[in-house]
């Protein structure tokens, strides 16, 4: 009976979560950059027509502010505390090309199919950021205690500046310029032809094994 009871409880929990999940599509001006502040999870997929979808309970949907300023989508929360929202609230974005991402706060940031000559990513928080795709040049700045995994983002040249106690993974096949401050660990993939590295503190910059 115990396994059946646990299964029933899990099923009810899943149904309860789904029951509270609503979706809201927003229409905004064209943008190629994103600036997100707050504990908000986002998924961004490049190479598609622009769309902006919010998924979560009504408290989350009504609390998210979105506006486009000079080609940059700015996302923030009216109420800085969204811990009481139900389920797994997040923002799902599709766009032709992501040129720049600025993200501050906890939550998950997932970037897929990035493309173009260059992408700039600035991440400060305690969550997780992951990216894939192919670009000529990645400029990455990471601060905090989270995890940044861009090893699936195939970049020719990479400039990375990492300050914190988490971990960062990048891919470079050309030139890698890496600066690490603090206790963080930076691992690089792709066997770059040129590597310049600077470490201050007890952090590290190492090739993947």
PDB file of N, CA and C in Angstrom, residues 34-40 75 101-107 122-127 143:
ATOM      1  N   UNK A  34      18.680  41.434 -23.625  1.00  0.00           N
ATOM      2  CA  UNK A  34      17.804  41.195 -22.479  1.00  0.00           C
ATOM      3  C   UNK A  34      18.524  41.614 -21.208  1.00  0.00           C
ATOM      4  N   UNK A  35      17.816  42.347 -20.360  1.00  0.00           N
ATOM      5  CA  UNK A  35      18.317  42.752 -19.049  1.00  0.00           C
ATOM      6  C   UNK A  35      17.292  42.283 -18.022  1.00  0.00           C
ATOM      7  N   UNK A  36      17.638  41.265 -17.237  1.00  0.00           N
ATOM      8  CA  UNK A  36      16.692  40.685 -16.286  1.00  0.00           C
ATOM      9  C   UNK A  36      17.226  40.822 -14.868  1.00  0.00           C
ATOM     10  N   UNK A  37      16.390  41.362 -13.984  1.00  0.00           N
ATOM     11  CA  UNK A  37      16.784  41.586 -12.591  1.00  0.00           C
ATOM     12  C   UNK A  37      15.773  40.905 -11.676  1.00  0.00           C
ATOM     13  N   UNK A  38      16.279  40.116 -10.735  1.00  0.00           N
ATOM     14  CA  UNK A  38      15.403  39.456  -9.788  1.00  0.00           C
ATOM     15  C   UNK A  38      15.480  37.947  -9.889  1.00  0.00           C
ATOM     16  N   UNK A  39      14.866  37.247  -8.934  1.00  0.00           N
ATOM     17  CA  UNK A  39      14.903  35.780  -8.900  1.00  0.00           C
ATOM     18  C   UNK A  39      13.921  35.175  -9.891  1.00  0.00           C
ATOM     19  N   UNK A  40      14.234  35.314 -11.167  1.00  0.00           N
ATOM     20  CA  UNK A  40      13.333  34.884 -12.239  1.00  0.00           C
ATOM     21  C   UNK A  40      14.055  33.887 -13.135  1.00  0.00           C
ATOM     22  N   UNK A  75      13.400  43.171 -17.848  1.00  0.00           N
ATOM     23  CA  UNK A  75      12.484  42.344 -17.072  1.00  0.00           C
ATOM     24  C   UNK A  75      12.794  42.523 -15.592  1.00  0.00           C
ATOM     25  N   UNK A 101      23.039  39.576 -22.926  1.00  0.00           N
ATOM     26  CA  UNK A 101      22.213  39.228 -21.772  1.00  0.00           C
ATOM     27  C   UNK A 101      22.860  39.772 -20.514  1.00  0.00           C
ATOM     28  N   UNK A 102      22.078  40.502 -19.737  1.00  0.00           N
ATOM     29  CA  UNK A 102      22.479  40.926 -18.399  1.00  0.00           C
ATOM     30  C   UNK A 102      21.497  40.277 -17.437  1.00  0.00           C
ATOM     31  N   UNK A 103      21.993  39.487 -16.504  1.00  0.00           N
ATOM     32  CA  UNK A 103      21.115  38.779 -15.575  1.00  0.00           C
ATOM     33  C   UNK A 103      21.650  38.913 -14.155  1.00  0.00           C
ATOM     34  N   UNK A 104      20.799  39.407 -13.255  1.00  0.00           N
ATOM     35  CA  UNK A 104      21.159  39.528 -11.847  1.00  0.00           C
ATOM     36  C   UNK A 104      20.063  38.890 -11.014  1.00  0.00           C
ATOM     37  N   UNK A 105      20.462  38.015 -10.091  1.00  0.00           N
ATOM     38  CA  UNK A 105      19.485  37.374  -9.228  1.00  0.00           C
ATOM     39  C   UNK A 105      19.523  35.867  -9.348  1.00  0.00           C
ATOM     40  N   UNK A 106      18.809  35.211  -8.451  1.00  0.00           N
ATOM     41  CA  UNK A 106      18.739  33.759  -8.456  1.00  0.00           C
ATOM     42  C   UNK A 106      17.836  33.286  -9.582  1.00  0.00           C
ATOM     43  N   UNK A 107      17.708  31.976  -9.696  1.00  0.00           N
ATOM     44  CA  UNK A 107      16.891  31.424 -10.771  1.00  0.00           C
ATOM     45  C   UNK A 107      17.743  30.812 -11.856  1.00  0.00           C
ATOM     46  N   UNK A 122      26.510  38.807 -19.110  1.00  0.00           N
ATOM     47  CA  UNK A 122      26.912  39.267 -17.789  1.00  0.00           C
ATOM     48  C   UNK A 122      25.958  38.637 -16.781  1.00  0.00           C
ATOM     49  N   UNK A 123      26.497  37.817 -15.893  1.00  0.00           N
ATOM     50  CA  UNK A 123      25.653  37.055 -14.970  1.00  0.00           C
ATOM     51  C   UNK A 123      26.134  37.244 -13.538  1.00  0.00           C
ATOM     52  N   UNK A 124      25.211  37.646 -12.668  1.00  0.00           N
ATOM     53  CA  UNK A 124      25.532  37.842 -11.257  1.00  0.00           C
ATOM     54  C   UNK A 124      24.414  37.226 -10.434  1.00  0.00           C
ATOM     55  N   UNK A 125      24.746  36.188  -9.687  1.00  0.00           N
ATOM     56  CA  UNK A 125      23.689  35.562  -8.913  1.00  0.00           C
ATOM     57  C   UNK A 125      24.132  34.283  -8.254  1.00  0.00           C
ATOM     58  N   UNK A 126      23.123  33.553  -7.763  1.00  0.00           N
ATOM     59  CA  UNK A 126      23.385  32.308  -7.053  1.00  0.00           C
ATOM     60  C   UNK A 126      22.648  31.148  -7.695  1.00  0.00           C
ATOM     61  N   UNK A 127      22.275  31.293  -8.936  1.00  0.00           N
ATOM     62  CA  UNK A 127      21.547  30.236  -9.622  1.00  0.00           C
ATOM     63  C   UNK A 127      22.412  29.512 -10.627  1.00  0.00           C
ATOM     64  N   UNK A 143      29.733  36.626 -11.853  1.00  0.00           N
ATOM     65  CA  UNK A 143      29.991  36.938 -10.453  1.00  0.00           C
ATOM     66  C   UNK A 143      28.997  36.169  -9.593  1.00  0.00           C
TER      67      UNK A 143
END
